[in-house]
Short mmCIF file of C-alpha atoms in Angstrom, two decimals:
data_model
loop_
_atom_site.label_atom_id
_atom_site.label_comp_id
_atom_site.label_asym_id
_atom_site.label_seq_id
_atom_site.Cartn_x
_atom_site.Cartn_y
_atom_site.Cartn_z
CA MET A 1 0.36 -1.96 64.47
CA LEU A 2 -2.36 -0.75 62.25
CA ALA A 3 -1.05 2.76 62.16
CA ARG A 4 2.49 1.38 61.42
CA ARG A 5 0.98 -0.63 58.45
CA ARG A 6 -0.67 2.49 57.12
CA ILE A 7 2.55 4.47 57.30
CA GLU A 8 4.46 1.67 55.47
CA ASN A 9 1.76 1.58 52.73
CA GLY A 10 1.87 5.31 52.34
CA GLY A 11 5.61 5.18 52.09
CA LEU A 12 5.40 2.56 49.49
CA ILE A 13 2.93 4.45 47.38
CA ALA A 14 5.03 7.68 47.67
CA PHE A 15 8.14 5.59 46.68
CA LEU A 16 6.31 4.21 43.63
CA ALA A 17 5.08 7.68 42.64
CA LEU A 18 8.63 9.14 42.83
CA ILE A 19 10.30 6.30 41.03
CA THR A 20 7.64 6.35 38.28
CA ILE A 21 8.30 10.00 37.72
CA ALA A 22 12.01 9.42 37.79
CA LEU A 23 11.72 6.64 35.17
CA ILE A 24 9.41 8.72 32.93
CA ALA A 25 11.97 11.48 33.05
CA THR A 26 14.76 9.10 32.26
CA VAL A 27 13.26 7.56 29.18
CA PHE A 28 11.28 10.77 28.10
CA SER A 29 13.37 11.23 24.95
CA PHE A 30 12.27 7.74 23.86
CA LEU A 31 8.68 7.88 24.85
CA GLY A 32 7.68 8.02 21.12
CA ALA A 33 9.63 4.88 20.45
CA LEU A 34 8.27 3.04 23.40
CA LEU A 35 4.74 4.08 22.41
CA SER A 36 5.28 2.82 18.90
CA ALA A 37 6.59 -0.48 20.18
CA ALA A 38 3.65 -0.90 22.55
CA LEU A 39 1.18 -0.24 19.80
CA ALA A 40 2.96 -2.49 17.38
CA ALA A 41 3.16 -5.33 19.98
CA ILE A 42 -0.65 -5.03 20.74
CA LEU A 43 -1.58 -4.82 16.96
CA PHE A 44 0.64 -7.70 15.71
CA GLN A 45 0.18 -10.01 18.78
CA PRO A 46 -2.23 -12.25 16.69
CA LEU A 47 0.54 -12.60 14.05
CA PHE A 48 2.95 -13.57 16.68
CA GLN A 49 0.57 -16.17 18.08
CA ARG A 50 0.36 -17.74 14.53
CA MET A 51 4.11 -17.83 14.26
CA LEU A 52 4.31 -19.46 17.68
CA ALA A 53 1.80 -22.06 16.64
CA ARG A 54 4.00 -22.98 13.85
CA TRP A 55 7.05 -23.22 16.04
CA PRO A 56 5.76 -24.30 19.50
CA GLY A 57 8.04 -23.29 22.42
CA ARG A 58 10.35 -21.13 20.22
CA ARG A 59 9.24 -17.82 21.28
CA ASN A 60 12.40 -15.95 20.23
CA LEU A 61 12.16 -17.37 16.71
CA ALA A 62 8.52 -16.51 16.46
CA ALA A 63 8.99 -12.94 17.77
CA ALA A 64 11.96 -12.46 15.34
CA ILE A 65 10.00 -13.64 12.30
CA THR A 66 7.05 -11.47 13.36
CA LEU A 67 9.35 -8.52 13.65
CA LEU A 68 10.81 -9.29 10.17
CA ILE A 69 7.33 -9.37 8.65
CA ILE A 70 6.49 -6.00 10.23
CA THR A 71 9.63 -4.43 8.86
CA VAL A 72 9.25 -5.82 5.39
CA ALA A 73 5.40 -5.28 5.06
CA VAL A 74 5.01 -2.06 7.08
CA VAL A 75 8.20 -0.15 8.03
CA ILE A 76 9.95 -0.22 4.61
CA PRO A 77 7.01 0.79 2.42
CA ALA A 78 6.24 3.51 5.01
CA MET A 79 9.80 4.83 4.68
CA ILE A 80 9.60 4.78 0.87
CA ILE A 81 6.21 6.66 0.86
CA ALA A 82 7.65 9.15 3.44
CA SER A 83 10.65 9.93 1.25
CA LEU A 84 8.33 10.43 -1.81
CA VAL A 85 6.06 12.74 0.30
CA VAL A 86 9.13 14.71 1.47
CA ASP A 87 10.44 15.09 -2.17
CA GLN A 88 7.11 16.27 -3.44
CA ALA A 89 6.65 18.70 -0.51
CA THR A 90 10.07 20.14 -1.10
CA GLY A 91 9.27 20.54 -4.83
CA VAL A 92 5.95 22.39 -4.10
CA TYR A 93 7.78 24.62 -1.68
CA ASN A 94 10.33 25.50 -4.28
CA ARG A 95 7.78 26.14 -6.90
CA MET A 96 5.89 28.39 -4.57
CA ARG A 97 9.03 30.35 -3.86
CA SER A 98 9.83 30.76 -7.64
CA GLY A 99 6.22 31.89 -8.31
CA GLN A 100 5.18 28.89 -10.40
CA ILE A 101 2.46 28.07 -7.87
CA ASN A 102 0.31 31.03 -6.80
CA PHE A 103 -2.51 30.04 -4.46
CA ALA A 104 -3.83 33.68 -4.48
CA LEU A 105 -4.34 33.41 -8.28
CA TYR A 106 -6.05 30.01 -7.96
CA PHE A 107 -8.40 31.40 -5.24
CA GLN A 108 -9.12 34.35 -7.51
CA GLN A 109 -10.03 32.06 -10.40
CA VAL A 110 -12.46 30.13 -8.20
CA HIS A 111 -13.87 33.36 -6.82
CA ASP A 112 -14.56 34.80 -10.21
CA ALA A 113 -16.28 31.60 -11.31
CA LEU A 114 -18.87 31.80 -8.45
CA PRO A 115 -22.29 33.50 -8.67
CA GLN A 116 -22.29 37.30 -7.80
CA ARG A 117 -24.32 36.72 -4.68
CA LEU A 118 -22.00 34.13 -3.29
CA GLN A 119 -19.03 36.37 -4.18
CA GLY A 120 -20.55 39.07 -2.10
CA LEU A 121 -21.06 36.72 0.79
CA LEU A 122 -17.44 35.64 0.73
CA ASP A 123 -16.13 39.26 0.56
CA GLY A 124 -18.14 40.19 3.49
CA ALA A 125 -17.33 37.19 5.64
CA GLY A 126 -15.05 38.73 8.10
CA PHE A 127 -12.80 40.49 5.55
CA ASN A 128 -12.68 44.14 4.64
CA SER A 129 -11.84 43.34 1.07
CA PHE A 130 -11.36 40.31 -1.10
CA GLU A 131 -7.71 41.18 -1.58
CA ARG A 132 -7.22 40.74 2.14
CA ALA A 133 -8.77 37.35 1.96
CA GLN A 134 -6.35 36.50 -0.96
CA THR A 135 -3.41 37.66 1.08
CA ARG A 136 -4.41 35.62 4.18
CA ILE A 137 -5.00 32.39 2.21
CA SER A 138 -1.72 32.87 0.31
CA GLN A 139 0.14 33.42 3.60
CA ALA A 140 -1.50 30.46 5.26
CA MET A 141 -0.75 28.07 2.44
CA SER A 142 2.84 29.42 2.19
CA SER A 143 3.26 29.04 5.88
CA SER A 144 1.97 25.43 5.75
CA ALA A 145 4.29 24.54 2.83
CA THR A 146 7.19 26.22 4.58
CA SER A 147 6.52 24.23 7.83
CA LEU A 148 6.32 21.05 5.93
CA ALA A 149 9.51 21.68 4.10
CA GLN A 150 11.26 22.67 7.43
CA ARG A 151 10.07 19.38 9.00
CA ALA A 152 11.44 17.50 6.03
CA PHE A 153 14.83 19.21 6.37
CA SER A 154 14.87 18.60 10.15
CA ILE A 155 14.23 14.98 9.63
CA GLY A 156 17.38 14.84 7.47
CA ALA A 157 19.45 16.78 9.98
CA ASN A 158 18.32 14.58 12.87
CA ALA A 159 18.75 11.27 10.97
CA ALA A 160 21.00 9.88 13.74
CA ALA A 161 18.44 10.51 16.45
CA PHE A 162 15.72 9.03 14.21
CA LEU A 163 17.64 5.90 13.55
CA LEU A 164 18.42 5.55 17.23
CA SER A 165 14.72 5.82 18.24
CA PHE A 166 13.74 3.53 15.39
CA GLY A 167 16.29 0.90 16.58
CA VAL A 168 15.02 1.21 20.16
CA ALA A 169 11.41 0.72 18.93
CA LEU A 170 12.27 -2.51 17.14
CA TYR A 171 14.25 -3.80 20.02
CA VAL A 172 11.53 -3.20 22.52
CA THR A 173 8.88 -4.48 20.17
CA PHE A 174 10.69 -7.85 20.03
CA PHE A 175 10.51 -8.34 23.73
CA LEU A 176 6.94 -7.07 24.05
CA LEU A 177 5.90 -9.58 21.38
CA ARG A 178 7.72 -12.36 23.03
CA ASP A 179 6.66 -11.69 26.64
CA GLY A 180 3.43 -9.85 26.10
CA GLU A 181 1.37 -12.66 27.44
CA ARG A 182 3.22 -12.36 30.73
CA ILE A 183 3.63 -8.63 30.85
CA GLY A 184 -0.06 -7.70 30.08
CA PRO A 185 -1.56 -9.78 32.97
CA ALA A 186 1.19 -8.66 35.37
CA ILE A 187 0.28 -5.03 34.67
CA VAL A 188 -3.38 -5.59 35.07
CA GLU A 189 -2.87 -7.50 38.37
CA ALA A 190 -0.60 -4.73 39.67
CA LEU A 191 -3.14 -1.99 39.14
CA PRO A 192 -4.73 -0.75 42.40
CA LEU A 193 -8.15 -1.61 41.13
CA GLN A 194 -10.69 -4.29 41.61
CA PRO A 195 -9.83 -7.30 39.41
CA ASP A 196 -12.91 -7.13 37.25
CA VAL A 197 -12.58 -3.36 36.88
CA ALA A 198 -8.88 -3.68 35.84
CA GLU A 199 -9.78 -6.44 33.39
CA ARG A 200 -12.52 -4.36 31.83
CA LEU A 201 -10.30 -1.37 31.42
CA ALA A 202 -7.57 -3.59 29.93
CA ASP A 203 -9.94 -5.17 27.41
CA LYS A 204 -11.23 -1.60 26.45
CA PHE A 205 -7.61 -0.38 26.03
CA VAL A 206 -6.64 -3.18 23.67
CA ALA A 207 -9.95 -2.90 21.78
CA VAL A 208 -9.56 0.86 21.18
CA VAL A 209 -5.86 0.57 20.16
CA ARG A 210 -6.63 -2.18 17.64
CA ALA A 211 -9.73 -0.39 16.37
CA THR A 212 -7.95 3.02 15.97
CA ILE A 213 -4.98 1.56 14.13
CA LYS A 214 -6.88 -0.96 12.04
CA GLY A 215 -10.16 0.80 11.55
CA SER A 216 -8.87 4.22 11.25
CA GLY A 217 -5.21 4.06 10.32
CA VAL A 218 -5.57 1.39 7.59
CA VAL A 219 -8.71 2.81 6.20
CA ALA A 220 -7.10 6.31 6.04
CA LEU A 221 -4.13 4.91 4.13
CA VAL A 222 -6.46 3.23 1.70
CA GLN A 223 -8.39 6.34 1.12
CA GLY A 224 -5.28 8.34 0.76
CA ALA A 225 -3.91 5.88 -1.79
CA LEU A 226 -7.21 6.13 -3.70
CA GLY A 227 -7.08 9.86 -3.52
CA ALA A 228 -3.44 9.84 -4.78
CA ALA A 229 -4.38 7.68 -7.69
CA THR A 230 -7.39 9.84 -8.59
CA PHE A 231 -5.31 13.03 -8.55
CA ALA A 232 -2.74 11.27 -10.70
CA ILE A 233 -5.28 10.34 -13.24
CA VAL A 234 -6.54 13.93 -13.62
CA GLY A 235 -2.99 15.18 -13.96
CA LEU A 236 -2.65 17.18 -10.63
CA PRO A 237 1.02 17.72 -9.53
CA ALA A 238 2.32 16.21 -6.26
CA ALA A 239 -0.38 13.54 -6.23
CA ILE A 240 1.21 11.53 -3.53
CA LEU A 241 1.53 14.58 -1.28
CA TRP A 242 -2.17 15.34 -1.63
CA GLY A 243 -2.95 11.65 -1.09
CA MET A 244 -0.98 11.84 2.17
CA LEU A 245 -3.01 14.94 3.19
CA MET A 246 -6.16 13.05 2.33
CA ALA A 247 -5.03 10.15 4.58
CA ILE A 248 -4.53 12.46 7.42
CA ALA A 249 -7.91 14.14 6.97
CA ALA A 250 -9.55 10.67 6.78
CA LEU A 251 -8.61 10.23 10.40
CA LEU A 252 -11.12 12.87 11.32
CA PRO A 253 -14.72 11.69 11.48
CA ALA A 254 -17.52 13.97 10.12
CA ILE A 255 -14.82 15.73 8.00
CA GLY A 256 -12.84 13.04 6.27
CA PRO A 257 -11.04 13.21 2.90
CA ALA A 258 -13.79 15.42 1.31
CA ILE A 259 -12.02 18.36 2.98
CA ILE A 260 -9.28 17.73 0.32
CA TRP A 261 -10.93 16.35 -2.78
CA GLY A 262 -13.88 18.81 -2.46
CA PRO A 263 -11.87 22.07 -2.97
CA VAL A 264 -9.87 20.34 -5.69
CA ALA A 265 -13.07 19.53 -7.46
CA ILE A 266 -14.32 23.13 -7.13
CA TYR A 267 -11.11 24.46 -8.53
CA LEU A 268 -11.08 22.08 -11.47
CA LEU A 269 -14.70 23.19 -12.32
CA ALA A 270 -13.91 26.87 -11.92
CA THR A 271 -10.90 26.59 -14.22
CA GLY A 272 -12.89 24.68 -16.95
CA ALA A 273 -11.38 21.22 -16.28
CA ILE A 274 -14.93 19.56 -16.33
CA TRP A 275 -14.03 16.03 -16.99
CA GLN A 276 -11.26 16.05 -14.37
CA ALA A 277 -13.70 17.63 -11.76
CA MET A 278 -16.18 14.97 -12.46
CA VAL A 279 -13.67 12.15 -12.10
CA VAL A 280 -12.62 13.65 -8.63
CA VAL A 281 -16.26 14.03 -7.50
CA LEU A 282 -17.14 10.52 -8.63
CA SER A 283 -14.01 8.93 -7.16
CA GLY A 284 -14.57 10.92 -3.91
CA VAL A 285 -18.21 9.74 -3.54
CA LEU A 286 -18.29 6.31 -4.98
CA VAL A 287 -14.73 4.98 -4.30
CA ILE A 288 -13.07 6.91 -1.54
CA GLY A 289 -16.23 7.55 0.48
CA LEU A 290 -17.39 3.85 0.19
CA ALA A 291 -13.95 2.52 1.28
CA ASP A 292 -14.65 3.53 4.81
CA ASN A 293 -18.03 1.95 5.03
CA ILE A 294 -16.71 -1.42 3.54
CA LEU A 295 -13.36 -1.77 5.23
CA ARG A 296 -14.07 -0.40 8.64
CA PRO A 297 -16.55 -3.07 9.76
CA ILE A 298 -14.30 -5.71 8.39
CA LEU A 299 -11.08 -4.44 10.13
CA VAL A 300 -12.57 -3.29 13.43
CA GLY A 301 -14.92 -6.17 14.07
CA ARG A 302 -16.68 -4.64 17.09
CA ASP A 303 -17.84 -1.33 18.17
CA THR A 304 -15.49 0.58 20.66
CA GLY A 305 -18.39 2.54 22.13
CA ILE A 306 -17.02 6.05 21.41
CA PRO A 307 -19.22 8.76 19.85
CA ASP A 308 -18.13 10.19 16.65
CA TRP A 309 -17.84 13.71 18.09
CA LEU A 310 -15.62 12.54 20.89
CA VAL A 311 -13.39 10.75 18.48
CA LEU A 312 -13.09 14.00 16.46
CA VAL A 313 -12.32 16.17 19.48
CA THR A 314 -9.87 13.67 21.13
CA THR A 315 -8.07 13.00 17.82
CA LEU A 316 -7.60 16.71 17.19
CA GLY A 317 -6.59 17.31 20.80
CA GLY A 318 -4.17 14.28 20.74
CA ILE A 319 -2.45 15.53 17.57
CA ASP A 320 -2.04 19.01 19.03
CA LEU A 321 -0.68 17.63 22.30
CA LEU A 322 1.51 14.64 21.10
CA GLY A 323 1.78 14.79 17.36
CA LEU A 324 1.00 11.70 15.37
CA GLY A 325 0.90 9.57 18.50
CA GLY A 326 -2.14 11.52 19.55
CA ILE A 327 -4.16 9.78 16.70
CA VAL A 328 -4.35 6.78 19.03
CA ILE A 329 -3.77 8.27 22.49
CA GLY A 330 -6.60 10.85 22.07
CA PRO A 331 -9.47 8.39 21.36
CA LEU A 332 -7.91 5.91 23.88
CA ALA A 333 -8.18 8.61 26.62
CA GLY A 334 -11.83 9.25 25.51
CA ALA A 335 -12.73 5.53 25.54
CA LEU A 336 -11.13 4.92 29.04
CA PHE A 337 -12.85 8.10 30.29
CA ILE A 338 -16.33 6.70 29.21
CA THR A 339 -15.56 3.25 30.58
CA GLY A 340 -14.34 4.52 33.81
CA TRP A 341 -17.54 6.51 34.48
CA GLN A 342 -19.70 3.72 33.21
CA ILE A 343 -17.99 1.38 35.84
CA LEU A 344 -18.51 3.94 38.65
CA THR A 345 -22.22 4.36 37.65
CA GLU A 346 -22.81 0.61 37.70
CA GLN A 347 -21.12 0.31 41.03
CA ARG A 348 -23.24 3.02 42.53
CA GLN A 349 -26.46 1.36 41.02
CA GLU A 350 -25.48 -1.93 42.58
CA ALA A 351 -24.83 -0.32 45.99
CA GLN A 352 -28.31 1.36 45.87
CA ALA A 353 -30.06 -1.88 44.82
#
């Protein structure tokens, strides 16, 4: 009887593994949409609860109004900004092809403005000649701009697929908002883990998702907006494009938006634009830099327990593996890794006590 029960349990586990793989393969083309829906449902669940408190028992209405707020306050502005970024990226690409923008010339101007000793160090830092450095930098910048423009054109070419995925994401978000209080506990209860362990991992999952989106995503957007405004004030072209690049850089701890505004300030100084360079530096240090220190504690609310170096590595690795979705999935994997090993260590210590 016991042997038969083990065989049946083993068969059930094998069936669940196979059907899970089959389901993932079936919905693979919509994984991005499903991930976006899950993240939106987790992030906006408190808003749904507020709507439900105003209309008790009318979960469909509360979920619909929450989805409408998300669309108006988040989705539509994001699409407008994305269209502006695509237009400016295309403009920069066309100006590079026509020769109006020459990154090699800009680099030469910065190089000539540096002290002779520093020029010698740069010339000898892995390059046979400075001309080779110019060529590499120009090729890298041109390749980046070309890639960005190609992505912009591919978005237009695949508009139908994008709209389909977007519709699926909104549709799934509605049901995850409405039924999240039932789906979440059911998933936790079904996990083949001890109840307290499963609950702890679920709490860490929700905390990291909300902290990453609110504490990193929102702060990065604020810093990118401040950077775009700064670049517009000093008269730099494609300010929105540079602001978006700054927002992406702001997602990386220990690097941050300084990787964008720093070289810009150096270039402005090297080309004699003194007051513009001072505005960029002051804004970068006093405004953009302080935005993270002020907003992150307010938005996050509690520590996720992830070291900065691990956030950096997992974010870069997640982006390389999954694209923009890796911004959340990377740190989430790191946090669950740490939590899982902490639980195992605690259990071993309790067993030895």
